[in-house]
Short mmCIF file of C-alpha atoms and ligand atoms in Angstrom, two decimals:
data_model
loop_
_atom_site.label_atom_id
_atom_site.label_comp_id
_atom_site.label_asym_id
_atom_site.label_seq_id
_atom_site.Cartn_x
_atom_site.Cartn_y
_atom_site.Cartn_z
CA MET A 363 -13.07 -6.58 -25.65
CA ARG A 364 -14.21 -3.00 -26.04
CA PHE A 365 -14.99 -0.82 -22.85
CA VAL A 366 -15.30 2.85 -22.24
CA PHE A 367 -14.85 4.03 -19.01
CA LEU A 368 -17.06 6.87 -17.95
CA GLY A 369 -17.03 9.30 -14.80
CA ALA A 370 -16.06 12.57 -13.27
CA PRO A 371 -12.20 13.65 -13.16
CA GLY A 372 -10.86 12.09 -10.15
CA VAL A 373 -13.12 8.88 -9.98
CA GLY A 374 -10.02 6.41 -10.58
CA LYS A 375 -10.62 5.70 -14.15
CA GLY A 376 -7.48 6.16 -15.24
CA THR A 377 -5.74 4.06 -12.53
CA GLN A 378 -8.12 1.11 -13.19
CA ALA A 379 -7.81 1.32 -17.03
CA GLU A 380 -4.26 1.00 -16.70
CA MET A 381 -4.49 -2.23 -14.29
CA VAL A 382 -7.15 -3.58 -16.36
CA SER A 383 -5.01 -3.33 -19.96
CA VAL A 384 -2.14 -5.36 -17.97
CA LYS A 385 -4.75 -7.55 -16.69
CA TYR A 386 -6.47 -8.47 -19.64
CA GLY A 387 -3.68 -7.88 -22.35
CA ILE A 388 -5.48 -5.23 -24.11
CA PRO A 389 -4.15 -1.35 -24.68
CA LYS A 390 -5.97 1.59 -22.98
CA ILE A 391 -6.67 4.71 -24.83
CA SER A 392 -6.30 7.54 -22.71
CA THR A 393 -7.16 11.08 -24.52
CA GLY A 394 -6.05 12.87 -21.31
CA ASP A 395 -3.01 11.31 -21.33
CA LEU A 396 -2.22 11.66 -25.31
CA LEU A 397 -3.22 15.29 -24.70
CA ARG A 398 -0.77 15.91 -21.97
CA ALA A 399 2.04 14.03 -23.82
CA ALA A 400 1.65 16.63 -26.60
CA VAL A 401 1.57 19.47 -24.41
CA THR A 402 4.47 18.27 -22.76
CA GLN A 403 6.42 17.75 -26.09
CA HIS A 404 5.31 21.28 -27.12
CA THR A 405 3.59 19.65 -30.62
CA PRO A 406 1.78 22.07 -32.41
CA LEU A 407 -1.59 19.86 -31.25
CA GLY A 408 -0.18 20.47 -27.79
CA LYS A 409 0.30 24.24 -28.26
CA GLU A 410 -3.65 24.25 -29.77
CA VAL A 411 -4.93 22.28 -26.89
CA LYS A 412 -2.99 23.67 -23.67
CA GLN A 413 -5.12 26.78 -23.03
CA PHE A 414 -8.41 24.34 -22.80
CA MET A 415 -6.63 21.94 -20.80
CA ASP A 416 -5.18 24.64 -18.22
CA ARG A 417 -8.66 26.00 -17.74
CA GLY A 418 -10.58 22.56 -17.16
CA ASP A 419 -12.17 23.26 -20.16
CA LEU A 420 -12.81 20.24 -23.05
CA VAL A 421 -10.57 20.33 -25.70
CA PRO A 422 -12.77 20.68 -29.41
CA ASP A 423 -14.51 17.39 -30.28
CA ASN A 424 -12.60 17.47 -33.54
CA VAL A 425 -9.36 17.34 -31.90
CA VAL A 426 -9.79 14.43 -29.61
CA ILE A 427 -12.04 12.23 -32.24
CA GLY A 428 -8.95 12.39 -34.60
CA LEU A 429 -6.76 11.24 -31.85
CA VAL A 430 -9.09 8.12 -30.95
CA GLU A 431 -9.80 7.30 -34.89
CA GLU A 432 -5.82 7.30 -35.66
CA LYS A 433 -5.44 4.98 -32.60
CA ILE A 434 -8.14 2.39 -33.14
CA SER A 435 -7.38 1.94 -36.78
CA ILE A 436 -3.82 0.64 -35.74
CA PRO A 437 -3.85 -3.39 -36.15
CA GLU A 438 -2.92 -3.68 -31.99
CA TYR A 439 -6.16 -2.52 -31.22
CA ALA A 440 -7.79 -4.91 -32.83
CA LYS A 441 -8.31 -7.37 -30.59
CA GLY A 442 -9.92 -4.79 -28.01
CA PHE A 443 -9.29 -1.69 -26.30
CA ILE A 444 -10.45 0.38 -22.96
CA LEU A 445 -11.42 4.27 -23.51
CA ASP A 446 -10.32 6.45 -20.90
CA GLY A 447 -11.67 9.57 -20.60
CA PHE A 448 -13.76 9.48 -24.04
CA PRO A 449 -16.02 9.88 -25.19
CA ARG A 450 -17.06 13.06 -23.44
CA THR A 451 -19.51 14.73 -25.14
CA VAL A 452 -22.90 13.27 -26.96
CA PRO A 453 -21.17 14.24 -30.55
CA GLN A 454 -18.17 12.36 -29.51
CA ALA A 455 -20.27 9.49 -28.75
CA ASP A 456 -22.08 9.58 -31.78
CA THR A 457 -18.76 9.72 -33.70
CA LEU A 458 -17.25 6.81 -32.03
CA GLY A 459 -20.17 4.63 -32.87
CA THR A 460 -20.36 5.71 -36.30
CA LEU A 461 -16.17 4.57 -36.64
CA LEU A 462 -17.36 1.23 -34.66
CA THR A 463 -19.98 0.35 -36.85
CA THR A 464 -18.31 0.93 -40.14
CA LYS A 465 -15.70 -1.78 -38.65
CA GLU A 466 -18.59 -3.96 -37.82
CA LEU A 467 -17.64 -3.44 -34.16
CA SER A 468 -19.62 -2.46 -30.73
CA LEU A 469 -18.93 -1.58 -27.36
CA ASP A 470 -19.09 -4.76 -24.83
CA ARG A 471 -19.64 -2.32 -21.64
CA VAL A 472 -19.46 1.20 -20.79
CA VAL A 473 -18.73 1.47 -17.12
CA HIS A 474 -19.97 4.49 -15.17
CA PHE A 475 -17.69 5.06 -12.30
CA VAL A 476 -19.54 6.61 -9.28
CA ILE A 477 -18.23 8.25 -6.01
CA PRO A 478 -19.50 11.23 -3.93
CA ARG A 479 -18.56 14.57 -5.06
CA GLU A 480 -16.80 15.33 -1.67
CA GLU A 481 -14.43 12.23 -2.57
CA VAL A 482 -13.85 13.55 -5.90
CA ILE A 483 -12.55 16.78 -4.76
CA ASN A 484 -10.64 15.02 -2.09
CA ARG A 485 -8.77 12.73 -4.49
CA LEU A 486 -7.87 15.53 -7.24
CA SER A 487 -6.43 17.91 -4.41
CA GLY A 488 -4.27 15.19 -3.34
CA ARG A 489 -3.44 13.68 -6.62
CA ARG A 490 0.78 13.81 -8.12
CA SER A 491 1.35 12.58 -11.23
CA CYS A 492 4.70 11.57 -12.53
CA SER A 493 6.31 13.91 -15.11
CA GLN A 494 7.97 11.66 -16.82
CA CYS A 495 5.47 8.53 -17.07
CA PRO A 496 1.65 7.77 -16.94
CA ALA A 497 2.01 6.73 -12.63
CA VAL A 498 -0.17 8.38 -10.46
CA TYR A 499 -0.24 8.74 -6.65
CA HIS A 500 -2.19 10.20 -3.87
CA VAL A 501 -0.50 11.61 -1.07
CA GLU A 502 -2.57 10.66 1.41
CA PHE A 503 -4.39 7.12 -0.25
CA VAL A 504 -1.28 5.96 -2.76
CA PRO A 505 1.85 7.68 -1.66
CA PRO A 506 4.81 7.17 -3.42
CA LYS A 507 7.78 5.19 -1.32
CA ARG A 508 9.90 8.20 -1.77
CA ASP A 509 8.35 11.61 -1.09
CA GLY A 510 7.65 13.55 -4.26
CA VAL A 511 9.32 10.65 -6.42
CA CYS A 512 7.85 8.08 -8.88
CA ASP A 513 8.36 4.44 -7.71
CA GLU A 514 8.27 3.40 -11.40
CA CYS A 515 10.62 5.70 -13.23
CA GLY A 516 12.35 7.95 -10.55
CA GLY A 517 10.50 10.78 -12.28
CA GLU A 518 9.59 14.00 -10.16
CA LEU A 519 6.02 13.63 -9.10
CA VAL A 520 3.98 17.17 -9.71
CA GLN A 521 0.43 18.39 -9.40
CA ARG A 522 -1.05 18.77 -12.62
CA ARG A 523 -2.16 22.46 -13.15
CA ASP A 524 -5.73 21.38 -13.92
CA ASP A 525 -5.62 19.57 -10.39
CA GLN A 526 -5.35 22.63 -8.59
CA LYS A 527 -8.23 23.80 -6.18
CA GLU A 528 -9.71 26.82 -8.53
CA THR A 529 -9.88 24.32 -11.76
CA VAL A 530 -11.39 21.36 -10.13
CA GLU A 531 -14.39 23.16 -9.69
CA SER A 532 -14.80 23.85 -13.21
CA ARG A 533 -13.78 20.26 -14.45
CA LEU A 534 -16.98 19.13 -12.51
CA THR A 535 -19.15 21.67 -13.67
CA VAL A 536 -18.02 20.74 -17.43
CA TYR A 537 -18.60 17.15 -16.41
CA GLU A 538 -21.79 17.75 -15.35
CA GLU A 539 -22.85 19.71 -18.27
CA GLN A 540 -21.35 18.10 -21.29
CA THR A 541 -20.52 14.46 -20.04
CA SER A 542 -23.02 13.57 -17.69
CA PRO A 543 -25.56 12.91 -20.52
CA LEU A 544 -23.79 10.06 -21.82
CA ILE A 545 -25.06 8.12 -18.65
CA ASP A 546 -28.34 8.35 -20.26
CA TYR A 547 -27.08 7.90 -23.60
CA TYR A 548 -25.51 4.64 -23.14
CA ARG A 549 -28.19 2.94 -20.47
CA LYS A 550 -30.82 3.54 -23.68
CA ASN A 551 -27.82 1.39 -25.98
CA ASN A 552 -27.77 -1.36 -23.04
CA VAL A 553 -24.36 -1.04 -22.32
CA LEU A 554 -23.89 0.93 -19.23
CA ALA A 555 -22.87 -0.47 -16.11
CA GLU A 556 -22.84 1.42 -12.69
CA LEU A 557 -19.48 0.85 -10.67
CA ASN A 558 -19.26 1.92 -7.14
CA GLY A 559 -15.83 3.71 -7.05
CA SER A 560 -15.45 4.19 -3.57
CA GLY A 561 -12.73 2.70 -1.34
CA SER A 562 -9.10 1.28 -1.76
CA VAL A 563 -7.91 0.95 -5.53
CA ASP A 564 -7.74 -2.85 -4.72
CA ASP A 565 -11.69 -3.09 -4.14
CA VAL A 566 -12.58 -0.94 -7.05
CA GLN A 567 -10.23 -3.16 -9.14
CA GLU A 568 -12.28 -6.45 -7.46
CA ARG A 569 -15.61 -5.05 -8.41
CA LEU A 570 -14.71 -3.79 -11.81
CA VAL A 571 -13.13 -7.66 -12.94
CA ALA A 572 -16.26 -8.97 -11.46
CA LEU A 573 -18.45 -6.89 -13.56
CA LEU A 574 -16.31 -6.97 -16.92
CA SER A 575 -15.91 -10.87 -16.73
CA ALA A 576 -19.76 -10.90 -16.94
CA SER A 577 -19.82 -8.44 -20.12
P1 AMP B 740 -8.12 13.73 -18.11
O1 AMP B 740 -6.63 13.21 -17.65
O2 AMP B 740 -9.06 12.74 -18.86
O3 AMP B 740 -9.08 14.33 -16.80
O4 AMP B 740 -8.22 14.89 -19.18
C1 AMP B 740 -7.33 15.87 -18.88
C2 AMP B 740 -7.81 17.26 -19.70
O5 AMP B 740 -7.80 17.00 -21.15
C3 AMP B 740 -9.47 17.43 -19.58
O6 AMP B 740 -10.02 18.17 -18.67
C4 AMP B 740 -9.83 18.23 -21.16
O7 AMP B 740 -9.22 19.39 -21.30
C5 AMP B 740 -8.94 17.24 -21.93
N1 AMP B 740 -9.45 16.02 -22.48
C6 AMP B 740 -9.23 14.64 -21.76
N2 AMP B 740 -10.12 13.91 -22.81
C7 AMP B 740 -10.97 15.04 -23.58
C8 AMP B 740 -12.10 14.43 -24.52
N3 AMP B 740 -12.47 13.35 -24.58
N4 AMP B 740 -12.86 15.41 -24.93
C9 AMP B 740 -12.29 16.66 -24.77
N5 AMP B 740 -11.40 17.08 -23.63
C10 AMP B 740 -10.74 16.11 -23.24
#
């Protein structure tokens, strides 16, 4: 089971990837989470990528490709994985293809999450992330039990710097220009499936599981 979750920032890929990972018992690789962890831990990688992320720009291809390559070579990932937020450019997709081919593997499904632009902006501006663990909330749609406190670990909930209004628009532009060409790219490879990402987390999960089960 090797899946890619593709879509604009805020479509819910990360939340769904986490749930599918638990349900199917396969790990997810979220390049955004890996990069954010590096920034929080002030590693050399974190220092290198922070500026790009704060501006809402993509991190250079070679950096993210290195991260993914390292992960999928670990035995734990041999039975499958979900890629969340990777690839995001055509060169990243090409490299992923080559990496998998050399291991005699391929992708089973690339799921394109589709929601209207206004809903994306709404979701991103209300999103709150735990400062200590990967849990994600929404002030209106998925509120924590206690205001500002993570249900999972008690960590403080914060708004990601790149979820602030000024940066959201530029992330959407970056998505349109650099990532959306991957929709046609994977359609031509016959692995693309469109998923309606609107509605509650549970509704989307149900549609997604039905789609993946048919893959
Ligand atoms: P995400 O959590 O997936 O929205 O990613 C947050 C940020 O991390 C993005 O805005 C980029 O700056 C960076 N990033 C994550 N994945 C990639 C990728 N595949 N290629 C380039 N930059 C990435």
